[in-house]
Amino acid sequence: MNIRRWSFGFLAATLLVPGLAACKSDAAEPAAAPSASAPAVPADPKEALLASTKEMAKGDFTFTLAGAELTGGGLVHKPSNSAQLTMKMGDASQDVSMEMDLIYIDSESWVKMEIGGAMAAMVPELAKNKGKYQHLDKTKAKEIKDLQLDPETLDPIDSENLVKGVTEVQKTGEGSYAGKIDISAAAESVALDEDVVKALGAQAKALPFTAKLDPQGRLTELVISVPAAGETAAHDIKIGYAGYGAGTGAQKPPADKVVEASAETYEMFK
């Protein structure tokens, strides 16, 4: 198992360096009631889905993600130039398990990591910082893409690109849609495992999916059904969004829980 791809690699070309800790995002959180000026939801199902991700460009929402080997969630808050992300990957019975808390606020960022399984013995330095947030030196992280904020890509999951892969869709109810989606062109999304996409081969071009939009036409749930591929069992990828326009931003970790990042931390993400 490639720990870089499996951990921070899932952030490549997306958003943050940072933050998972205290963020609790819940896709079931009630969405804001539609206002009188709410845009009309396109009648065409494909157009409705394409329009459903536009609100993310404002950079104020929470998200959740669950897949074969990871669960997590977070928030994006462009008004305060902050973001948070929490991820839990694998379990201690596997070669490696990892829990991450990442926080980004303006030009500062912190990461808290706990590694279990056989991998823990290979990175003893992390044990010294257990329970601590490692403050990242931006000069050392400058050349590490996964430790940078991309201000132009505000959704770590990149659902806009995923939705562009919809090939068949029909409306199944008020705000509900179902069809087929081609994930082959979006393999770098946080939600997808590149190895699984490759193992799926031609199947990756027509996977079943369902989606839900709130009354304002904003994406609240996207579920992609993935068949067994390679060593990965069949599973659903479930993505959720909520809290549009209602965020308060990420919070700095307590000062007594902060240490400077170790050389090993930077090396992990190179």
mmCIF file of C-alpha atoms in Angstrom:
data_model
loop_
_atom_site.group_PDB
_atom_site.id
_atom_site.type_symbol
_atom_site.label_atom_id
_atom_site.label_comp_id
_atom_site.label_asym_id
_atom_site.label_seq_id
_atom_site.Cartn_x
_atom_site.Cartn_y
_atom_site.Cartn_z
ATOM 1 C CA MET A 1 0.000 0.000 0.000
ATOM 2 C CA ASN A 2 1.378 3.385 -1.022
ATOM 3 C CA ILE A 3 1.000 5.537 2.065
ATOM 4 C CA ARG A 4 1.543 8.809 0.242
ATOM 5 C CA ARG A 5 -1.123 8.111 -2.374
ATOM 6 C CA TRP A 6 -3.461 6.684 0.205
ATOM 7 C CA SER A 7 -3.109 9.551 2.651
ATOM 8 C CA PHE A 8 -2.210 12.969 1.347
ATOM 9 C CA GLY A 9 -2.214 11.797 -2.226
ATOM 10 C CA PHE A 10 -5.985 11.982 -2.035
ATOM 11 C CA LEU A 11 -5.625 15.761 -1.694
ATOM 12 C CA ALA A 12 -3.527 16.204 -4.812
ATOM 13 C CA ALA A 13 -4.731 18.980 -7.075
ATOM 14 C CA THR A 14 -7.470 19.895 -4.647
ATOM 15 C CA LEU A 15 -7.578 22.165 -1.730
ATOM 16 C CA LEU A 16 -5.827 22.105 1.505
ATOM 17 C CA VAL A 17 -3.010 21.393 3.558
ATOM 18 C CA PRO A 18 -4.693 21.287 6.430
ATOM 19 C CA GLY A 19 -7.407 20.634 8.700
ATOM 20 C CA LEU A 20 -9.320 17.942 10.041
ATOM 21 C CA ALA A 21 -9.633 18.096 13.632
ATOM 22 C CA ALA A 22 -12.633 19.555 15.234
ATOM 23 C CA CYS A 23 -14.669 19.639 12.100
ATOM 24 C CA LYS A 24 -17.929 17.826 12.281
ATOM 25 C CA SER A 25 -19.780 17.921 8.998
ATOM 26 C CA ASP A 26 -23.002 16.078 8.428
ATOM 27 C CA ALA A 27 -24.548 15.701 5.025
ATOM 28 C CA ALA A 28 -27.911 15.301 6.731
ATOM 29 C CA GLU A 29 -27.696 18.806 8.167
ATOM 30 C CA PRO A 30 -30.801 20.713 7.116
ATOM 31 C CA ALA A 31 -30.182 22.882 4.098
ATOM 32 C CA ALA A 32 -31.117 26.536 4.117
ATOM 33 C CA ALA A 33 -34.652 27.205 3.007
ATOM 34 C CA PRO A 34 -34.949 28.507 -0.547
ATOM 35 C CA SER A 35 -35.186 32.281 -0.798
ATOM 36 C CA ALA A 36 -37.398 34.263 -3.094
ATOM 37 C CA SER A 37 -34.400 34.902 -5.325
ATOM 38 C CA ALA A 38 -33.335 31.238 -5.486
ATOM 39 C CA PRO A 39 -32.503 30.251 -9.072
ATOM 40 C CA ALA A 40 -34.842 27.867 -10.812
ATOM 41 C CA VAL A 41 -33.595 24.296 -10.975
ATOM 42 C CA PRO A 42 -33.106 23.324 -14.645
ATOM 43 C CA ALA A 43 -35.782 20.941 -15.868
ATOM 44 C CA ASP A 44 -33.261 18.863 -17.815
ATOM 45 C CA PRO A 45 -31.771 16.325 -15.369
ATOM 46 C CA LYS A 46 -28.230 16.568 -16.738
ATOM 47 C CA GLU A 47 -28.292 20.364 -16.652
ATOM 48 C CA ALA A 48 -29.679 20.266 -13.110
ATOM 49 C CA LEU A 49 -26.738 18.150 -11.952
ATOM 50 C CA LEU A 50 -24.182 20.320 -13.745
ATOM 51 C CA ALA A 51 -25.679 23.422 -12.122
ATOM 52 C CA SER A 52 -25.802 21.777 -8.681
ATOM 53 C CA THR A 53 -22.064 22.275 -8.039
ATOM 54 C CA LYS A 54 -21.869 25.966 -8.993
ATOM 55 C CA GLU A 55 -22.567 27.178 -5.448
ATOM 56 C CA MET A 56 -19.283 25.594 -4.322
ATOM 57 C CA ALA A 57 -17.399 28.336 -6.150
ATOM 58 C CA LYS A 58 -18.415 30.640 -3.274
ATOM 59 C CA GLY A 59 -16.312 28.475 -0.962
ATOM 60 C CA ASP A 60 -18.653 28.215 2.016
ATOM 61 C CA PHE A 61 -19.879 24.680 2.731
ATOM 62 C CA THR A 62 -19.237 21.465 4.656
ATOM 63 C CA PHE A 63 -18.699 18.047 3.157
ATOM 64 C CA THR A 64 -18.550 14.361 4.082
ATOM 65 C CA LEU A 65 -17.031 11.386 2.297
ATOM 66 C CA ALA A 66 -17.199 7.630 2.787
ATOM 67 C CA GLY A 67 -15.673 4.940 0.615
ATOM 68 C CA ALA A 68 -14.075 1.522 0.709
ATOM 69 C CA GLU A 69 -11.197 2.432 3.003
ATOM 70 C CA LEU A 70 -11.819 5.948 4.204
ATOM 71 C CA THR A 71 -14.322 8.160 5.954
ATOM 72 C CA GLY A 72 -14.049 11.838 6.611
ATOM 73 C CA GLY A 73 -15.463 15.291 6.385
ATOM 74 C CA GLY A 74 -14.580 18.911 6.589
ATOM 75 C CA LEU A 75 -15.371 22.475 5.742
ATOM 76 C CA VAL A 76 -14.336 25.137 3.289
ATOM 77 C CA HIS A 77 -14.694 28.789 4.249
ATOM 78 C CA LYS A 78 -13.359 31.187 1.662
ATOM 79 C CA PRO A 79 -14.463 34.327 3.569
ATOM 80 C CA SER A 80 -11.877 33.529 6.264
ATOM 81 C CA ASN A 81 -9.513 31.784 3.847
ATOM 82 C CA SER A 82 -9.710 28.657 5.966
ATOM 83 C CA ALA A 83 -10.466 24.982 5.577
ATOM 84 C CA GLN A 84 -10.572 21.832 7.673
ATOM 85 C CA LEU A 85 -10.445 18.163 6.824
ATOM 86 C CA THR A 86 -10.715 14.990 8.877
ATOM 87 C CA MET A 87 -9.932 11.606 7.412
ATOM 88 C CA LYS A 88 -9.722 8.079 8.786
ATOM 89 C CA MET A 89 -8.227 5.461 6.485
ATOM 90 C CA GLY A 90 -7.925 1.712 6.978
ATOM 91 C CA ASP A 91 -7.674 0.067 10.374
ATOM 92 C CA ALA A 92 -4.952 -1.243 12.638
ATOM 93 C CA SER A 93 -5.345 -4.774 11.283
ATOM 94 C CA GLN A 94 -4.121 -3.643 7.882
ATOM 95 C CA ASP A 95 -0.596 -2.720 6.823
ATOM 96 C CA VAL A 96 -1.388 0.849 7.728
ATOM 97 C CA SER A 97 -4.179 2.859 9.258
ATOM 98 C CA MET A 98 -4.167 6.596 9.518
ATOM 99 C CA GLU A 99 -6.221 9.329 11.114
ATOM 100 C CA MET A 100 -5.590 12.921 10.083
ATOM 101 C CA ASP A 101 -6.676 16.290 11.354
ATOM 102 C CA LEU A 102 -5.728 19.085 8.956
ATOM 103 C CA ILE A 103 -6.240 22.789 9.516
ATOM 104 C CA TYR A 104 -5.579 25.673 7.159
ATOM 105 C CA ILE A 105 -6.118 29.304 8.165
ATOM 106 C CA ASP A 106 -4.837 32.021 5.872
ATOM 107 C CA SER A 107 -1.102 31.335 5.441
ATOM 108 C CA GLU A 108 -0.808 29.036 8.474
ATOM 109 C CA SER A 109 -1.417 25.296 8.529
ATOM 110 C CA TRP A 110 -1.266 22.383 10.963
ATOM 111 C CA VAL A 111 -1.560 18.619 10.698
ATOM 112 C CA LYS A 112 -2.227 15.989 13.356
ATOM 113 C CA MET A 113 -1.605 12.369 12.413
ATOM 114 C CA GLU A 114 -1.927 9.004 14.077
ATOM 115 C CA ILE A 115 -0.658 5.917 12.256
ATOM 116 C CA GLY A 116 -1.468 2.358 13.287
ATOM 117 C CA GLY A 117 -0.735 -1.129 12.041
ATOM 118 C CA ALA A 118 2.643 -2.271 10.818
ATOM 119 C CA MET A 119 3.359 1.163 9.372
ATOM 120 C CA ALA A 120 3.512 2.743 12.830
ATOM 121 C CA ALA A 121 6.848 1.061 13.557
ATOM 122 C CA MET A 122 8.269 2.477 10.356
ATOM 123 C CA VAL A 123 7.543 6.091 11.341
ATOM 124 C CA PRO A 124 8.508 6.238 15.053
ATOM 125 C CA GLU A 125 8.798 10.024 14.948
ATOM 126 C CA LEU A 126 5.026 10.309 14.681
ATOM 127 C CA ALA A 127 4.606 8.547 18.031
ATOM 128 C CA LYS A 128 6.469 11.410 19.702
ATOM 129 C CA ASN A 129 3.885 13.851 18.382
ATOM 130 C CA LYS A 130 0.805 11.759 19.140
ATOM 131 C CA GLY A 131 -2.086 14.037 19.991
ATOM 132 C CA LYS A 132 -0.186 17.097 18.768
ATOM 133 C CA TYR A 133 -0.786 19.391 15.832
ATOM 134 C CA GLN A 134 2.359 19.863 13.808
ATOM 135 C CA HIS A 135 2.745 23.416 12.576
ATOM 136 C CA LEU A 136 3.927 23.416 8.969
ATOM 137 C CA ASP A 137 6.726 25.737 7.894
ATOM 138 C CA LYS A 138 5.423 27.251 4.670
ATOM 139 C CA THR A 139 8.953 27.609 3.276
ATOM 140 C CA LYS A 140 9.540 23.857 3.712
ATOM 141 C CA ALA A 141 6.106 22.955 2.416
ATOM 142 C CA LYS A 142 6.336 25.321 -0.554
ATOM 143 C CA GLU A 143 7.477 22.670 -3.022
ATOM 144 C CA ILE A 144 5.078 19.990 -1.753
ATOM 145 C CA LYS A 145 1.864 20.266 -3.744
ATOM 146 C CA ASP A 146 -0.175 18.317 -1.210
ATOM 147 C CA LEU A 147 0.761 20.843 1.454
ATOM 148 C CA GLN A 148 -0.511 23.862 -0.424
ATOM 149 C CA LEU A 149 -3.852 25.605 -0.705
ATOM 150 C CA ASP A 150 -5.139 25.948 -4.237
ATOM 151 C CA PRO A 151 -7.380 29.032 -4.096
ATOM 152 C CA GLU A 152 -8.832 28.180 -7.501
ATOM 153 C CA THR A 153 -10.060 24.718 -6.480
ATOM 154 C CA LEU A 154 -12.370 25.107 -3.525
ATOM 155 C CA ASP A 155 -13.906 21.623 -3.390
ATOM 156 C CA PRO A 156 -11.467 18.914 -2.204
ATOM 157 C CA ILE A 157 -13.727 16.207 -3.612
ATOM 158 C CA ASP A 158 -14.013 17.914 -7.013
ATOM 159 C CA SER A 159 -17.636 16.926 -7.470
ATOM 160 C CA GLU A 160 -17.946 19.371 -10.349
ATOM 161 C CA ASN A 161 -15.580 17.219 -12.375
ATOM 162 C CA LEU A 162 -17.281 14.030 -11.210
ATOM 163 C CA VAL A 163 -20.715 15.279 -12.279
ATOM 164 C CA LYS A 164 -19.375 16.157 -15.717
ATOM 165 C CA GLY A 165 -18.907 12.422 -16.166
ATOM 166 C CA VAL A 166 -22.648 11.704 -15.989
ATOM 167 C CA THR A 167 -23.637 9.892 -19.181
ATOM 168 C CA GLU A 168 -27.218 8.898 -18.393
ATOM 169 C CA VAL A 169 -29.583 10.455 -15.868
ATOM 170 C CA GLN A 170 -33.255 10.703 -15.080
ATOM 171 C CA LYS A 171 -35.208 12.461 -12.376
ATOM 172 C CA THR A 172 -36.635 9.913 -9.934
ATOM 173 C CA GLY A 173 -38.390 12.267 -7.547
ATOM 174 C CA GLU A 174 -38.338 15.800 -6.208
ATOM 175 C CA GLY A 175 -34.628 16.652 -6.021
ATOM 176 C CA SER A 176 -33.642 13.027 -6.699
ATOM 177 C CA TYR A 177 -31.769 11.672 -9.718
ATOM 178 C CA ALA A 178 -30.266 8.378 -10.892
ATOM 179 C CA GLY A 179 -28.263 7.137 -13.837
ATOM 180 C CA LYS A 180 -24.796 6.158 -15.028
ATOM 181 C CA ILE A 181 -21.520 8.005 -14.520
ATOM 182 C CA ASP A 182 -18.095 7.751 -16.134
ATOM 183 C CA ILE A 183 -15.435 8.185 -13.424
ATOM 184 C CA SER A 184 -12.450 7.409 -15.636
ATOM 185 C CA ALA A 185 -11.664 11.083 -16.292
ATOM 186 C CA ALA A 186 -11.897 12.063 -12.615
ATOM 187 C CA ALA A 187 -9.518 9.521 -11.094
ATOM 188 C CA GLU A 188 -7.661 12.230 -9.144
ATOM 189 C CA SER A 189 -10.736 13.093 -7.098
ATOM 190 C CA VAL A 190 -10.378 12.576 -3.355
ATOM 191 C CA ALA A 191 -13.341 10.214 -3.585
ATOM 192 C CA LEU A 192 -11.666 7.798 -5.981
ATOM 193 C CA ASP A 193 -8.789 5.352 -5.712
ATOM 194 C CA GLU A 194 -6.761 5.519 -8.923
ATOM 195 C CA ASP A 195 -5.811 1.844 -8.625
ATOM 196 C CA VAL A 196 -9.464 0.835 -8.377
ATOM 197 C CA VAL A 197 -10.383 2.998 -11.360
ATOM 198 C CA LYS A 198 -7.657 1.284 -13.400
ATOM 199 C CA ALA A 199 -8.759 -2.160 -12.225
ATOM 200 C CA LEU A 200 -12.339 -1.424 -13.272
ATOM 201 C CA GLY A 201 -11.257 -0.842 -16.844
ATOM 202 C CA ALA A 202 -14.221 -0.238 -19.149
ATOM 203 C CA GLN A 203 -16.651 -0.649 -16.239
ATOM 204 C CA ALA A 204 -15.473 2.716 -14.876
ATOM 205 C CA LYS A 205 -17.258 4.409 -17.766
ATOM 206 C CA ALA A 206 -20.757 3.349 -16.692
ATOM 207 C CA LEU A 207 -21.209 3.058 -12.932
ATOM 208 C CA PRO A 208 -24.643 3.446 -11.308
ATOM 209 C CA PHE A 209 -25.158 6.608 -9.270
ATOM 210 C CA THR A 210 -27.836 8.510 -7.397
ATOM 211 C CA ALA A 211 -27.856 12.194 -6.492
ATOM 212 C CA LYS A 212 -29.925 14.533 -4.349
ATOM 213 C CA LEU A 213 -30.322 18.301 -4.629
ATOM 214 C CA ASP A 214 -31.790 20.703 -2.092
ATOM 215 C CA PRO A 215 -34.740 22.981 -3.008
ATOM 216 C CA GLN A 216 -32.255 25.540 -4.324
ATOM 217 C CA GLY A 217 -30.754 23.028 -6.702
ATOM 218 C CA ARG A 218 -27.498 22.548 -4.761
ATOM 219 C CA LEU A 219 -25.880 19.133 -4.536
ATOM 220 C CA THR A 220 -26.385 17.504 -1.133
ATOM 221 C CA GLU A 221 -25.589 13.873 -1.904
ATOM 222 C CA LEU A 222 -23.835 11.853 -4.590
ATOM 223 C CA VAL A 223 -23.595 8.058 -4.266
ATOM 224 C CA ILE A 224 -21.589 6.015 -6.769
ATOM 225 C CA SER A 225 -21.831 2.213 -6.705
ATOM 226 C CA VAL A 226 -18.464 0.614 -7.434
ATOM 227 C CA PRO A 227 -18.251 -3.123 -8.252
ATOM 228 C CA ALA A 228 -15.458 -5.328 -6.970
ATOM 229 C CA ALA A 229 -12.156 -4.551 -8.681
ATOM 230 C CA GLY A 230 -8.723 -5.984 -8.035
ATOM 231 C CA GLU A 231 -8.366 -6.495 -4.284
ATOM 232 C CA THR A 232 -11.165 -4.066 -3.425
ATOM 233 C CA ALA A 233 -14.637 -5.379 -2.648
ATOM 234 C CA ALA A 234 -17.776 -3.826 -4.079
ATOM 235 C CA HIS A 235 -18.703 -0.637 -2.228
ATOM 236 C CA ASP A 236 -20.497 2.679 -2.433
ATOM 237 C CA ILE A 237 -18.754 6.031 -2.542
ATOM 238 C CA LYS A 238 -20.984 8.463 -0.665
ATOM 239 C CA ILE A 239 -20.358 12.211 -0.874
ATOM 240 C CA GLY A 240 -22.403 14.760 1.048
ATOM 241 C CA TYR A 241 -22.614 18.563 1.131
ATOM 242 C CA ALA A 242 -24.405 20.898 3.530
ATOM 243 C CA GLY A 243 -24.132 24.247 5.263
ATOM 244 C CA TYR A 244 -24.014 26.315 2.094
ATOM 245 C CA GLY A 245 -23.359 29.947 3.014
ATOM 246 C CA ALA A 246 -23.586 29.249 6.751
ATOM 247 C CA GLY A 247 -19.969 28.544 7.721
ATOM 248 C CA THR A 248 -17.930 30.146 10.497
ATOM 249 C CA GLY A 249 -14.451 29.076 9.419
ATOM 250 C CA ALA A 250 -11.784 26.846 10.887
ATOM 251 C CA GLN A 251 -10.284 27.401 14.345
ATOM 252 C CA LYS A 252 -6.619 27.331 15.323
ATOM 253 C CA PRO A 253 -5.568 24.354 17.439
ATOM 254 C CA PRO A 254 -4.868 25.077 21.137
ATOM 255 C CA ALA A 255 -1.369 26.483 21.609
ATOM 256 C CA ASP A 256 -0.461 23.779 24.134
ATOM 257 C CA LYS A 257 -1.228 21.133 21.508
ATOM 258 C CA VAL A 258 1.074 22.589 18.831
ATOM 259 C CA VAL A 259 4.638 21.564 17.945
ATOM 260 C CA GLU A 260 6.752 22.318 14.898
ATOM 261 C CA ALA A 261 6.493 19.712 12.146
ATOM 262 C CA SER A 262 9.258 17.135 12.036
ATOM 263 C CA ALA A 263 11.475 16.457 9.015
ATOM 264 C CA GLU A 264 9.767 13.058 8.727
ATOM 265 C CA THR A 265 6.412 14.737 8.212
ATOM 266 C CA TYR A 266 7.613 16.706 5.194
ATOM 267 C CA GLU A 267 9.316 13.613 3.829
ATOM 268 C CA MET A 268 6.094 11.608 3.991
ATOM 269 C CA PHE A 269 4.382 13.908 1.519
ATOM 270 C CA LYS A 270 7.184 14.318 -1.015
#
